[in-house]
Coordinates of C-alpha atoms in Angstrom, one line a residue:
Chain M
M1 CA 14.9 67.4 -48.8
K2 CA 16.3 64.2 -47.5
Q3 CA 13.9 61.3 -47.3
L4 CA 15.3 58.1 -46.1
A5 CA 13.3 55.0 -47.2
L6 CA 13.5 51.4 -48.1
V7 CA 13.2 50.1 -51.7
I8 CA 12.0 46.5 -51.7
D9 CA 12.7 44.3 -54.7
L10 CA 9.7 41.9 -55.0
N11 CA 11.6 40.2 -57.8
V12 CA 14.1 38.7 -55.4
C13 CA 12.3 38.5 -52.2
V14 CA 11.9 34.9 -51.3
G15 CA 9.7 35.4 -48.3
C16 CA 12.1 34.0 -45.7
H17 CA 11.1 36.4 -42.9
A18 CA 14.7 37.1 -42.0
C19 CA 13.8 40.9 -42.1
V20 CA 10.9 40.2 -39.8
T21 CA 12.9 38.4 -37.2
S22 CA 16.0 40.7 -37.4
C23 CA 13.7 43.7 -37.1
K24 CA 12.0 42.3 -34.0
E25 CA 15.3 41.3 -32.5
W26 CA 16.8 44.8 -32.9
N27 CA 13.8 46.8 -32.0
T28 CA 12.8 44.7 -29.0
S29 CA 16.2 45.2 -27.5
G30 CA 16.4 48.9 -27.7
T31 CA 16.1 51.6 -25.0
A32 CA 12.6 52.5 -26.1
G33 CA 11.2 49.3 -24.5
Y34 CA 10.5 45.9 -25.9
L35 CA 7.9 45.0 -28.6
A36 CA 5.5 43.1 -26.5
D37 CA 4.5 39.5 -27.1
M38 CA 1.4 38.7 -25.1
N39 CA 0.6 35.0 -24.3
P40 CA 3.5 33.8 -26.4
F41 CA 2.9 30.2 -25.3
G42 CA -0.8 30.6 -24.5
K43 CA -4.0 30.0 -26.4
D44 CA -4.2 33.3 -28.2
P45 CA -0.8 34.8 -28.7
T46 CA -0.3 38.3 -30.1
G47 CA 2.6 40.5 -30.7
T48 CA 3.9 43.8 -32.0
F49 CA 5.9 43.8 -35.2
F50 CA 7.2 46.6 -37.3
N51 CA 7.5 44.5 -40.4
R52 CA 5.5 41.6 -41.7
V53 CA 5.8 39.5 -44.8
M54 CA 2.7 38.5 -46.7
T55 CA 2.3 36.0 -49.5
F56 CA 0.1 36.4 -52.5
E57 CA -0.7 34.2 -55.4
V58 CA -1.1 36.0 -58.7
G59 CA -2.7 34.4 -61.7
E60 CA -4.7 31.3 -62.4
F61 CA -3.4 27.8 -61.8
P62 CA -1.2 26.5 -63.3
N63 CA 0.1 29.9 -64.5
T64 CA 0.6 31.4 -61.1
E65 CA 3.3 33.3 -59.4
T66 CA 3.9 33.6 -55.7
V67 CA 4.7 37.2 -54.6
H68 CA 6.2 37.6 -51.2
F69 CA 5.4 41.0 -49.9
P70 CA 7.2 42.6 -47.0
K71 CA 5.3 45.5 -45.5
S72 CA 6.4 48.1 -42.9
C73 CA 5.8 51.8 -42.4
L74 CA 6.3 53.5 -45.8
H75 CA 7.4 56.8 -44.2
C76 CA 5.0 58.7 -46.5
E77 CA 6.0 62.2 -47.7
D78 CA 2.5 63.3 -46.8
P79 CA 1.7 61.0 -43.9
P80 CA -2.0 61.0 -43.1
C81 CA -1.3 59.6 -39.6
V82 CA 0.6 62.7 -38.5
P83 CA -1.9 65.5 -38.7
V84 CA -4.7 63.5 -37.0
C85 CA -2.6 62.8 -33.8
P86 CA -4.1 64.9 -31.1
T87 CA -1.0 65.1 -28.9
G88 CA 1.7 65.6 -31.5
A89 CA 3.3 62.3 -30.5
S90 CA 3.3 61.2 -34.1
Y91 CA 5.7 63.3 -36.2
K92 CA 7.7 63.4 -39.3
R93 CA 11.3 64.5 -38.9
D94 CA 12.4 67.4 -41.1
E95 CA 16.0 66.3 -41.3
D96 CA 15.5 62.8 -42.8
G97 CA 11.8 62.3 -43.4
I98 CA 11.4 59.5 -40.9
V99 CA 7.9 59.2 -39.3
L100 CA 8.3 58.5 -35.6
V101 CA 6.1 58.2 -32.5
D102 CA 7.1 59.8 -29.3
Y103 CA 6.2 57.0 -26.8
D104 CA 6.2 59.4 -23.9
K105 CA 3.5 61.6 -25.5
C106 CA 1.3 59.0 -27.1
I107 CA -2.0 58.5 -25.3
G108 CA -2.8 55.3 -27.1
C109 CA -6.0 56.6 -28.8
K110 CA -5.4 54.5 -31.9
Y111 CA -6.6 57.3 -34.2
C112 CA -3.4 57.3 -36.2
S113 CA -3.8 53.6 -36.9
W114 CA -7.3 54.4 -38.4
A115 CA -5.7 57.1 -40.5
C116 CA -3.1 54.9 -42.0
P117 CA -4.4 53.1 -45.1
Y118 CA -1.5 50.5 -45.0
G119 CA -2.1 49.2 -41.5
V120 CA 1.5 49.6 -40.4
R121 CA 0.9 51.1 -37.0
E122 CA 0.4 48.7 -34.1
L123 CA -0.7 49.3 -30.6
D124 CA 1.8 47.7 -28.2
E125 CA -0.3 45.7 -25.7
H126 CA 2.3 46.1 -23.0
Q127 CA 3.3 49.8 -23.2
K128 CA -0.1 50.8 -24.6
V129 CA 1.4 53.2 -27.1
M130 CA 1.4 53.1 -30.9
K131 CA 4.5 51.6 -32.4
K132 CA 5.8 51.5 -35.9
C133 CA 8.9 51.1 -38.0
T134 CA 11.6 53.7 -37.1
L135 CA 13.9 52.8 -40.0
C136 CA 16.2 51.7 -37.1
V137 CA 16.8 55.4 -36.3
D138 CA 18.8 54.2 -33.3
R139 CA 21.1 52.3 -35.5
I140 CA 21.6 54.2 -38.8
Y141 CA 23.2 57.2 -37.0
D142 CA 25.2 55.2 -34.4
E143 CA 28.8 56.1 -35.0
S144 CA 30.0 53.3 -32.7
L145 CA 29.0 50.9 -35.5
P146 CA 31.1 50.3 -38.5
E147 CA 29.8 52.4 -41.4
A148 CA 28.6 49.4 -43.4
E149 CA 26.4 48.4 -40.5
R150 CA 24.6 51.8 -40.2
K151 CA 21.6 50.4 -41.9
P152 CA 18.2 49.2 -40.8
A153 CA 18.4 45.7 -39.3
C154 CA 16.0 44.3 -42.0
V155 CA 18.3 45.5 -44.8
L156 CA 21.4 43.9 -43.2
A157 CA 19.5 40.6 -42.7
C158 CA 18.1 40.2 -46.2
P159 CA 19.9 37.2 -47.7
T160 CA 18.9 38.1 -51.3
S161 CA 19.5 41.9 -51.0
A162 CA 15.9 42.5 -51.7
R163 CA 16.0 45.6 -49.5
L164 CA 17.8 48.7 -50.4
F165 CA 18.1 51.6 -48.0
G166 CA 18.9 55.2 -48.8
D167 CA 17.7 58.7 -49.6
V168 CA 15.1 58.5 -52.3
N169 CA 15.4 62.2 -53.0
D170 CA 19.1 62.0 -53.8
P171 CA 19.2 61.0 -57.4
D172 CA 22.6 59.4 -57.0
S173 CA 21.7 57.1 -54.2
E174 CA 21.3 53.4 -54.7
A175 CA 17.7 53.5 -53.7
A176 CA 16.8 56.4 -56.0
T177 CA 18.7 54.8 -58.9
A178 CA 16.8 51.5 -58.4
I179 CA 13.5 53.3 -58.3
R180 CA 14.3 55.1 -61.5
E181 CA 15.9 52.3 -63.5
R182 CA 13.9 49.4 -62.3
G183 CA 10.3 50.7 -62.3
G184 CA 9.9 51.4 -58.6
Y185 CA 6.3 52.1 -57.6
Q186 CA 4.3 53.2 -54.5
L187 CA 1.5 51.4 -52.7
M188 CA -2.1 52.8 -53.0
P189 CA -1.2 55.8 -54.9
E190 CA -4.9 56.7 -55.0
W191 CA -4.7 58.3 -51.6
G192 CA -2.0 60.8 -52.3
T193 CA 0.1 59.8 -49.3
K194 CA 3.3 59.7 -51.4
P195 CA 4.9 56.8 -49.6
A196 CA 8.7 57.1 -49.5
N197 CA 9.2 53.4 -49.5
H198 CA 9.1 52.0 -53.0
Y199 CA 8.6 48.5 -54.4
L200 CA 10.4 47.1 -57.4
P201 CA 8.2 45.0 -59.6
R202 CA 8.5 41.3 -60.5
R203 CA 10.4 40.9 -63.8
R204 CA 10.2 38.1 -66.4
T205 CA 13.5 36.4 -66.4
R206 CA 14.1 34.7 -69.7
I207 CA 17.4 33.8 -71.5
T208 CA 17.6 33.1 -75.2
I209 CA 19.9 30.2 -76.0
H210 CA 20.9 29.5 -79.6
E211 CA 21.7 26.0 -80.8
D212 CA 25.4 26.8 -81.4
E213 CA 25.7 28.0 -77.8
L214 CA 25.0 24.5 -76.6
V215 CA 28.1 23.1 -78.5
R216 CA 31.5 24.0 -77.4
A217 CA 32.3 25.8 -80.6
D218 CA 35.2 27.6 -79.1
N219 CA 36.9 24.5 -77.6
P220 CA 40.6 25.1 -78.5
L221 CA 41.3 21.4 -78.7
K222 CA 38.7 21.0 -81.4
K223 CA 39.8 24.1 -83.1
E224 CA 43.5 22.9 -83.4
R225 CA 42.5 19.5 -84.5
Q226 CA 45.2 17.8 -82.5
L227 CA 42.8 15.1 -81.6
P228 CA 40.0 13.5 -83.6
M229 CA 36.9 15.6 -83.3
P230 CA 35.0 14.3 -80.2
D231 CA 31.4 13.4 -80.3
K232 CA 28.9 16.0 -79.1
D233 CA 28.0 13.8 -76.2
E234 CA 31.5 12.8 -75.2
Q235 CA 33.3 14.5 -72.4
T236 CA 35.9 17.0 -73.4
L237 CA 39.0 17.9 -71.5
D238 CA 37.2 21.1 -70.4
D239 CA 34.9 19.1 -68.3
V240 CA 37.5 17.4 -66.2
T241 CA 40.2 20.0 -65.8
S242 CA 40.6 23.7 -65.6
W243 CA 43.4 25.4 -67.4
Chain N
M1 CA -13.7 48.7 -38.1
H2 CA -14.0 47.1 -34.7
P3 CA -16.7 49.0 -32.8
A4 CA -15.3 50.0 -29.4
F5 CA -17.9 50.5 -26.7
S6 CA -16.0 53.4 -25.2
V7 CA -16.4 55.4 -28.4
I8 CA -20.0 54.2 -28.9
F9 CA -21.0 55.4 -25.4
L10 CA -18.9 58.6 -25.8
T11 CA -20.6 59.7 -29.0
T12 CA -24.1 58.6 -28.1
L13 CA -24.1 60.1 -24.5
I14 CA -22.6 63.4 -25.5
G15 CA -25.1 63.5 -28.4
V16 CA -28.0 63.3 -25.9
G17 CA -26.4 65.9 -23.7
Q18 CA -26.0 68.3 -26.6
G19 CA -29.5 67.7 -27.8
L20 CA -31.0 68.1 -24.4
F21 CA -29.2 71.4 -23.9
L22 CA -30.3 72.6 -27.4
A23 CA -33.8 71.7 -26.4
L24 CA -33.6 73.7 -23.1
Y25 CA -32.1 76.7 -24.9
T26 CA -34.7 76.6 -27.7
G27 CA -37.4 76.6 -25.1
Q28 CA -35.9 79.6 -23.3
L29 CA -35.4 81.4 -26.6
Y30 CA -39.0 80.9 -27.5
S31 CA -40.2 82.1 -24.1
V32 CA -38.1 85.3 -24.4
V33 CA -39.8 86.2 -27.7
K34 CA -43.0 85.2 -25.9
V35 CA -44.0 82.3 -28.1
L36 CA -43.9 79.9 -25.2
P37 CA -44.6 80.2 -21.5
V38 CA -41.7 81.2 -19.3
Q39 CA -40.4 78.2 -17.2
D40 CA -39.3 78.4 -13.6
S41 CA -35.6 78.8 -13.8
P42 CA -34.2 76.6 -11.0
G43 CA -36.5 73.7 -11.5
F44 CA -36.6 73.5 -15.2
Y45 CA -33.4 75.0 -16.7
G46 CA -31.3 74.3 -13.6
V47 CA -32.2 70.6 -13.3
G48 CA -32.4 70.2 -17.1
S49 CA -28.8 71.5 -17.4
L50 CA -27.7 69.2 -14.6
I51 CA -29.1 66.2 -16.6
A52 CA -27.3 67.4 -19.7
V53 CA -24.0 67.8 -17.8
A54 CA -24.4 64.4 -16.4
F55 CA -24.7 62.9 -19.9
L56 CA -21.7 64.9 -21.1
I57 CA -19.6 63.8 -18.2
A58 CA -20.7 60.2 -18.6
G59 CA -19.6 60.4 -22.2
L60 CA -16.3 62.0 -21.3
F61 CA -15.8 59.3 -18.7
A62 CA -16.5 56.6 -21.3
S63 CA -13.9 58.1 -23.7
F64 CA -11.1 57.5 -21.2
F65 CA -11.6 53.7 -21.5
H66 CA -10.6 54.1 -25.2
L67 CA -7.1 55.4 -24.3
G68 CA -4.0 53.4 -23.6
H69 CA -2.7 56.1 -21.3
P70 CA -5.7 58.0 -19.8
E71 CA -3.4 59.9 -17.5
R72 CA -1.9 61.6 -20.5
A73 CA -5.2 62.6 -21.9
W74 CA -4.5 66.3 -21.2
R75 CA -1.9 66.2 -23.9
S76 CA -4.5 65.6 -26.6
A77 CA -5.5 69.3 -26.6
A78 CA -2.1 70.1 -28.2
R79 CA -2.8 69.7 -31.9
W80 CA -6.0 71.5 -32.5
R81 CA -4.6 73.1 -35.6
T82 CA -4.6 69.8 -37.5
S83 CA -6.5 67.2 -35.6
W84 CA -10.3 67.0 -35.2
L85 CA -9.9 64.7 -32.3
S86 CA -7.8 67.4 -30.5
R87 CA -10.5 70.0 -31.3
E88 CA -13.2 67.7 -29.9
V89 CA -11.1 67.3 -26.7
I90 CA -11.1 71.1 -26.3
V91 CA -14.7 71.7 -27.2
L92 CA -16.3 68.9 -25.2
P93 CA -15.1 70.2 -21.7
A94 CA -15.7 73.8 -22.9
F95 CA -19.3 73.0 -23.8
T96 CA -19.8 71.0 -20.6
G97 CA -18.5 74.0 -18.6
M98 CA -20.8 76.4 -20.4
V99 CA -23.9 74.2 -19.9
A100 CA -23.0 73.9 -16.2
L101 CA -22.6 77.6 -16.0
Y102 CA -25.9 78.0 -17.8
G103 CA -27.6 75.7 -15.3
L104 CA -25.9 77.4 -12.4
V105 CA -27.0 80.9 -13.5
H106 CA -30.6 79.6 -13.7
Y107 CA -30.4 77.7 -10.5
S108 CA -28.9 80.4 -8.4
G109 CA -31.0 83.2 -9.8
L110 CA -27.9 85.3 -10.4
N111 CA -29.3 86.1 -13.8
P112 CA -29.3 89.9 -14.3
V113 CA -31.0 91.4 -17.3
L114 CA -28.2 92.7 -19.5
F115 CA -30.3 94.7 -21.8
T116 CA -33.8 95.0 -23.2
F117 CA -34.2 94.6 -26.9
R118 CA -36.9 96.8 -28.4
E119 CA -38.3 97.3 -24.9
T120 CA -40.0 94.0 -24.9
F121 CA -37.5 91.2 -25.1
Q122 CA -35.3 90.9 -22.0
V123 CA -31.9 89.5 -22.7
D124 CA -30.4 88.2 -19.5
L125 CA -27.1 86.6 -18.7
S126 CA -28.3 83.0 -19.2
L127 CA -29.4 83.8 -22.7
L128 CA -25.9 85.0 -23.5
I129 CA -24.2 82.0 -21.9
G130 CA -26.7 79.8 -23.7
A131 CA -25.8 81.4 -27.1
V132 CA -22.2 80.6 -26.6
A133 CA -23.0 77.1 -25.4
T134 CA -25.2 76.6 -28.5
L135 CA -22.4 77.6 -30.7
L136 CA -20.2 75.1 -28.9
A137 CA -22.8 72.4 -29.1
F138 CA -22.8 72.6 -32.9
T139 CA -19.0 72.9 -33.0
L140 CA -18.9 69.7 -31.0
F141 CA -21.2 67.9 -33.4
L142 CA -18.9 69.1 -36.2
C143 CA -15.8 67.9 -34.4
T144 CA -17.2 64.5 -33.5
G145 CA -18.5 64.0 -37.1
M146 CA -15.3 65.2 -38.7
I147 CA -13.1 62.9 -36.7
Y148 CA -14.6 60.1 -38.9
A149 CA -15.5 62.1 -42.0
C150 CA -12.0 63.4 -42.5
I151 CA -10.3 60.0 -43.0
K152 CA -10.8 59.9 -46.8
F153 CA -9.9 56.3 -47.3
L154 CA -12.6 55.1 -44.9
Q155 CA -15.0 55.8 -47.6
E156 CA -18.1 54.9 -45.7
W157 CA -17.3 57.7 -43.3
A158 CA -15.9 60.3 -45.7
T159 CA -19.1 62.1 -46.4
P160 CA -20.8 65.2 -45.1
L161 CA -23.7 62.9 -44.1
T162 CA -21.5 61.7 -41.2
V163 CA -21.6 65.1 -39.6
V164 CA -25.2 65.6 -40.5
N165 CA -26.2 62.3 -38.9
Y166 CA -24.2 62.9 -35.7
T167 CA -26.0 66.3 -35.4
L168 CA -29.5 65.0 -36.2
L169 CA -29.3 61.8 -34.2
G170 CA -27.8 63.6 -31.2
S171 CA -30.4 66.3 -31.4
A172 CA -33.3 63.9 -31.9
S173 CA -32.3 61.8 -28.8
G174 CA -31.8 65.0 -26.8
F175 CA -35.2 66.4 -27.7
T176 CA -36.8 63.1 -26.9
L177 CA -35.3 63.2 -23.4
A178 CA -36.3 66.9 -23.2
T179 CA -39.9 65.8 -23.9
A180 CA -39.8 63.2 -21.1
F181 CA -38.2 65.8 -18.8
A182 CA -40.7 68.5 -19.6
A183 CA -43.6 66.0 -19.0
W184 CA -42.1 64.9 -15.7
H185 CA -41.6 68.5 -14.7
G186 CA -45.1 69.3 -15.7
S187 CA -44.1 72.2 -17.8
G188 CA -46.1 73.3 -20.8
L189 CA -43.3 72.6 -23.2
T190 CA -44.0 68.9 -23.6
S191 CA -45.9 69.2 -26.9
F192 CA -43.3 71.6 -28.2
Y193 CA -40.4 69.3 -27.5
G194 CA -42.4 66.2 -28.5
G195 CA -43.1 67.8 -31.9
W196 CA -39.5 68.7 -32.4
A197 CA -38.3 65.3 -31.3
I198 CA -40.6 63.7 -33.9
L199 CA -39.5 66.1 -36.6
L200 CA -35.8 65.6 -35.8
T201 CA -36.2 61.8 -35.7
V202 CA -37.8 61.8 -39.1
L203 CA -35.1 64.1 -40.5
A204 CA -32.4 61.9 -39.0
F205 CA -34.1 58.9 -40.6
V206 CA -33.9 60.5 -44.0
T207 CA -30.2 61.3 -43.7
R208 CA -29.2 58.1 -42.0
V209 CA -31.0 56.1 -44.7
A210 CA -29.3 58.3 -47.3
A211 CA -26.0 57.3 -45.8
L212 CA -26.9 53.6 -45.8
I213 CA -27.9 53.8 -49.5
R214 CA -24.7 55.7 -50.3
N215 CA -22.6 53.1 -48.5
A216 CA -24.4 50.2 -50.1
R217 CA -23.4 51.6 -53.5
I218 CA -19.9 52.5 -52.6
R219 CA -17.0 51.5 -54.9
H220 CA -13.8 51.1 -52.9
K221 CA -10.9 52.8 -54.5
S222 CA -8.3 50.5 -53.0
S223 CA -8.0 46.9 -54.2
L224 CA -5.5 44.1 -53.8
Q225 CA -4.0 45.4 -57.0
T226 CA -3.2 48.8 -55.7
A227 CA -2.4 47.4 -52.3
I228 CA 0.6 45.4 -53.5
G229 CA 1.0 47.1 -56.9
V230 CA 0.6 44.0 -59.0
R231 CA -1.7 44.5 -62.1
H232 CA -3.5 41.2 -62.4
V233 CA -7.2 40.6 -62.1
R234 CA -6.7 37.5 -60.0
I235 CA -4.7 38.0 -56.8
E236 CA -5.3 35.9 -53.8
Q237 CA -3.6 36.1 -50.4
K238 CA -2.1 32.9 -49.3
S239 CA -0.6 34.0 -46.0
Q240 CA -0.5 37.1 -43.9
G241 CA 2.9 36.0 -42.5
F242 CA 1.8 35.1 -39.0
M243 CA -0.7 32.7 -37.4
A244 CA -1.3 34.5 -34.1
G245 CA -3.5 37.5 -33.8
S246 CA -2.2 41.1 -34.1
F247 CA -3.5 44.6 -33.6
N248 CA -4.2 44.7 -37.3
T249 CA -6.5 41.6 -37.2
R250 CA -8.4 42.9 -34.2
E251 CA -8.8 46.7 -34.6
F252 CA -10.1 46.8 -38.1
F253 CA -12.5 43.8 -38.3
H254 CA -15.9 43.8 -36.5
G255 CA -15.8 40.0 -36.3
A256 CA -19.5 39.6 -36.2
P257 CA -21.2 37.0 -38.5
T258 CA -23.2 38.5 -41.4
T259 CA -26.5 37.6 -39.9
V260 CA -25.7 39.5 -36.7
F261 CA -24.4 42.4 -38.8
R262 CA -27.7 42.6 -40.7
L263 CA -29.7 42.1 -37.6
I264 CA -28.1 45.1 -35.9
K265 CA -28.8 47.2 -38.9
W266 CA -32.5 46.4 -38.8
T267 CA -32.5 46.7 -35.0
F268 CA -31.3 50.3 -35.1
L269 CA -33.5 51.2 -38.1
V270 CA -36.5 50.1 -36.0
L271 CA -35.5 51.2 -32.5
V272 CA -34.1 54.7 -33.4
F273 CA -36.8 55.8 -35.7
P274 CA -40.4 54.3 -35.9
V275 CA -40.7 53.1 -32.3
P276 CA -39.8 56.3 -30.6
V277 CA -41.9 58.3 -33.1
F278 CA -44.8 56.0 -32.3
L279 CA -44.2 56.3 -28.5
L280 CA -43.9 60.1 -28.7
A281 CA -47.1 60.3 -30.6
I282 CA -48.9 58.1 -28.0
G283 CA -47.3 60.1 -25.2
L284 CA -48.4 63.4 -26.8
G285 CA -52.0 62.1 -26.8
A286 CA -51.9 60.7 -23.3
Q287 CA -49.5 63.3 -21.8
A288 CA -47.7 60.5 -19.9
A289 CA -44.1 61.1 -18.9
V290 CA -43.4 57.4 -18.6
V291 CA -44.2 56.9 -22.3
F292 CA -41.8 59.6 -23.3
L293 CA -39.2 58.1 -21.0
A294 CA -39.7 54.7 -22.8
A295 CA -39.4 56.5 -26.1
F296 CA -36.0 57.9 -25.0
A297 CA -34.8 54.6 -23.6
V298 CA -35.7 52.7 -26.8
Q299 CA -34.1 55.4 -29.0
Y300 CA -31.0 55.4 -26.9
L301 CA -30.7 51.6 -27.1
G302 CA -31.2 51.9 -30.9
L303 CA -28.5 54.6 -31.1
I304 CA -26.0 52.2 -29.4
A305 CA -26.8 49.7 -32.2
E306 CA -26.6 52.5 -34.8
R307 CA -23.2 53.5 -33.6
W308 CA -22.0 49.9 -33.5
F309 CA -23.2 49.5 -37.1
F310 CA -21.6 52.8 -38.1
F311 CA -18.2 51.5 -37.0
A312 CA -18.7 47.9 -38.2
Q313 CA -19.8 49.0 -41.7
S314 CA -16.6 50.9 -42.4
N315 CA -14.1 49.0 -44.4
H316 CA -10.5 49.9 -43.8
P317 CA -8.1 49.4 -46.7
Q318 CA -5.5 47.8 -44.5
N319 CA -7.9 44.8 -44.3
L320 CA -6.7 43.9 -47.8
Y321 CA -3.4 42.8 -46.4
Y322 CA -5.0 40.6 -43.7
Q323 CA -7.4 38.3 -45.6
T324 CA -6.1 34.9 -44.7
V325 CA -3.9 33.4 -42.0

């Protein structure tokens, strides 16, 4: 069964919040109503976002790593927020596995937000209904857009390509391949929610350089001995021109 | 979790209504089998049911303040197959209706004897309606409790003790009110209700303290490690990505200082259990309605604190993501 989802590569996420702002921009401009920002310039501002980026420090100083962690609805395969909804406003689509809220049916009882362990559902202060990531459902099927742009806004915005989008149940998709080959994992697996969104772990990047790789051993000028062998530190022709 | 007063009032008020009805019906049942004296129908059962209905409607009224769209509340009866909240939405009005009908049958006197059991026990219409309402009262306790107990990752709530406590605390407060009502009415049921109120309060004390002990020893399954999937013993949040407030930072944190949190725990432990039991005991000695009423008032105030603490104590795993601005 088709299950659209995001695969987020924590190894390359730089925490720039471009996904947050592009998500807000796209989803606040749609026909479903804006994502309210209350008191934006007041004392206690608050707003609705589908996607937020958190920052964690892992390890003990000085051996620490900073992990930027984008979090949006994980579109669980067994979403705990759906069965608790008393009105049926919260539902999971059969055709592509996206978990959505019908804003016209939602009564704003907040029970689904209690039933989501990830805290990705937010009550919109203006519309008084529960809102969450839609995987840009109004964009990914829009045939008036060029095919390359039929992706969630966050994916298109990511400058480091940390966000992959696709059908995680299709073994040939980019998303499923990344999960399979790069150790993709799910959040809070202890609750059996089977989140569709996966995260790719941090990787240790280390290159091994041997001594002879530092010397231009394959410099043709040196090889043919047309000139006296230059010193190691001296500039060679390679540095000033390109053949 | 952030305790919402709408839900605190909903759950405590309907608890009183359910308990009061159960007390009335128990009294009637005992009088049918001739253990207790028969009460006058309009004055005792009629007015008593009216009080129970008033509490139930007040609770229902309070619940609307919890909703973003109260005008769509009717939709919430749709998903009774999967949602305990939806089941509660159906059972609460059904129960209220049955209690109203029960009271009406008693008040109007349109209470024909349906059949006579073993030629001694007369089963009338009100007894039958009351039986259905009793079933609904317990179903309502189950639904209310299960709304909280069914969320498995709210580990403080995910225990059968939640349902047991809702049932016992609601019944105890209802029986305390019934004692005061019986004393005010001057019926002979005061001691009967008073005894039950004390017994139920003591039972509720045992199960509520059991829940407190359980929750004090709880080991949370989720941690920062599982929340972000990084296996390292030392992870610290440095930023939650925004400096302003959000739904996530309001709805899931009680925001009270630790001292207030502890104070409320001790407040409810004192006000819900020992003080009402003491007052009930004094009242039973002196047969004074006002003392019973005081017992109920104190217990109800305590229950508000109890419910506040019930919500505040629950730790939502999403809080792991919102630990520092």
